[in-house]
């Protein structure tokens, strides 16, 4: 057992090599948009969601994503789920594991109880099996204009001003945490207000807005305000705080949303004062 | 022609996942949140009670005595104790979450949340001490 130079992970008992540990019962949420009959299958299923249970063998390194892959390869090839990087960075694999939002690639069967139930992310519409519709989130993301806006040209990043775009480490600290978001939408599944208020921008979109508005190089806050200071902007948030608890990247979206509320409230207050002065 | 006929050809049929009616019982975090929200009800009734005390006092000794007697009713005592617990819960959880909205940057480091929480407790105790001092007639 050698491992890479300077790294001692090879000496950790759990990382040394994968050891088979047994099987676990994995129950998976299933849904097909059109009935199976329409698809040419003889199985009269479809329309209504249902659950399928599988006995899945696992070892020390089997993640939920691996388990789903095993089911697809060995038991039911029609199972649909999203997975890509397998290292917690692309944000594709969010789903509910025993009722709580998790990244499938970072959640391991060895850490879960013997009965594991897997369902699509809560509060979002299901397209098929474990696949949710991310379109509303992408629309919200576009609405908050997630890019740096220079003072001269407020609709785009002005490369000619790159000299002025220098930043100190201290300035970077103001937004760096919010820049870690991978758009996995675990926070949307944890947020009851996302469930209640369909058009709510939601934790991650507001966090991305703050990631840019708190950047010393950005001058776009005024352009983001119409989206933030709207009925479906920052105000549906009642500070439940669950978004920050489930975030796999330590982004603390709840903090970003509260800061966004301050930005919106300040803009309203100064707007009122300015209007009075004009009179 | 029905609406159905005018939809573009697609097999999409997104399935909505409405929140279950008992969602607030789902996790400890939700339960605490629900309790925090419910505390507003108790606080509201408590404030009405206090307003009533002021009115009773202004009407004279007799009404004031009656208000005092009402406060000693077991049901009212239980209510007051619950309200006190609710206020404490509200304050403690509020102090816990407020560092999220208050970000203090010291040079290249962020002030730790625990310091902000501690500062709030310190401020609360100072205010409490001042109030007690005033209530005892400004003498130490
Ligand atoms: S804020 Fe966290 S939980 Fe929400 S989408 Fe970004 S990384 Fe995921
Ligand atoms: S597969 Fe990329 S985050 Fe899980």
PDB file of C-alpha atoms and ligand atoms in Angstrom, chain A residues 82-93 103-106 182, ligand 2:
ATOM      1  CA  UNK A  82     -28.711  12.617 -12.841  1.00  0.00           C
ATOM      2  CA  UNK A  83     -25.060  12.180 -11.996  1.00  0.00           C
ATOM      3  CA  UNK A  84     -21.949  13.630 -13.520  1.00  0.00           C
ATOM      4  CA  UNK A  85     -18.762  14.606 -11.683  1.00  0.00           C
ATOM      5  CA  UNK A  86     -19.104  12.099  -8.806  1.00  0.00           C
ATOM      6  CA  UNK A  87     -17.069  14.441  -6.633  1.00  0.00           C
ATOM      7  CA  UNK A  88     -19.500  16.989  -5.269  1.00  0.00           C
ATOM      8  CA  UNK A  89     -18.703  19.781  -7.660  1.00  0.00           C
ATOM      9  CA  UNK A  90     -21.172  19.745 -10.567  1.00  0.00           C
ATOM     10  CA  UNK A  91     -24.368  19.891  -8.523  1.00  0.00           C
ATOM     11  CA  UNK A  92     -26.252  17.375 -10.700  1.00  0.00           C
ATOM     12  CA  UNK A  93     -26.981  14.619  -8.237  1.00  0.00           C
ATOM     13  CA  UNK A 103     -25.738  14.888  -2.929  1.00  0.00           C
ATOM     14  CA  UNK A 104     -25.945  11.274  -4.135  1.00  0.00           C
ATOM     15  CA  UNK A 105     -22.220  11.163  -4.899  1.00  0.00           C
ATOM     16  CA  UNK A 106     -21.214  12.342  -1.434  1.00  0.00           C
ATOM     17  CA  UNK A 182     -22.710  24.573  -7.181  1.00  0.00           C
TER      18      UNK A 182
HETATM   19  S1  LIG C   2     -22.301  14.050  -9.375  1.00  0.00           S
HETATM   20 FE1  LIG C   2     -21.516  16.097  -9.416  1.00  0.00          FE
HETATM   21  S2  LIG C   2     -22.139  16.812  -7.455  1.00  0.00           S
HETATM   22 FE2  LIG C   2     -22.701  14.717  -7.339  1.00  0.00          FE
END
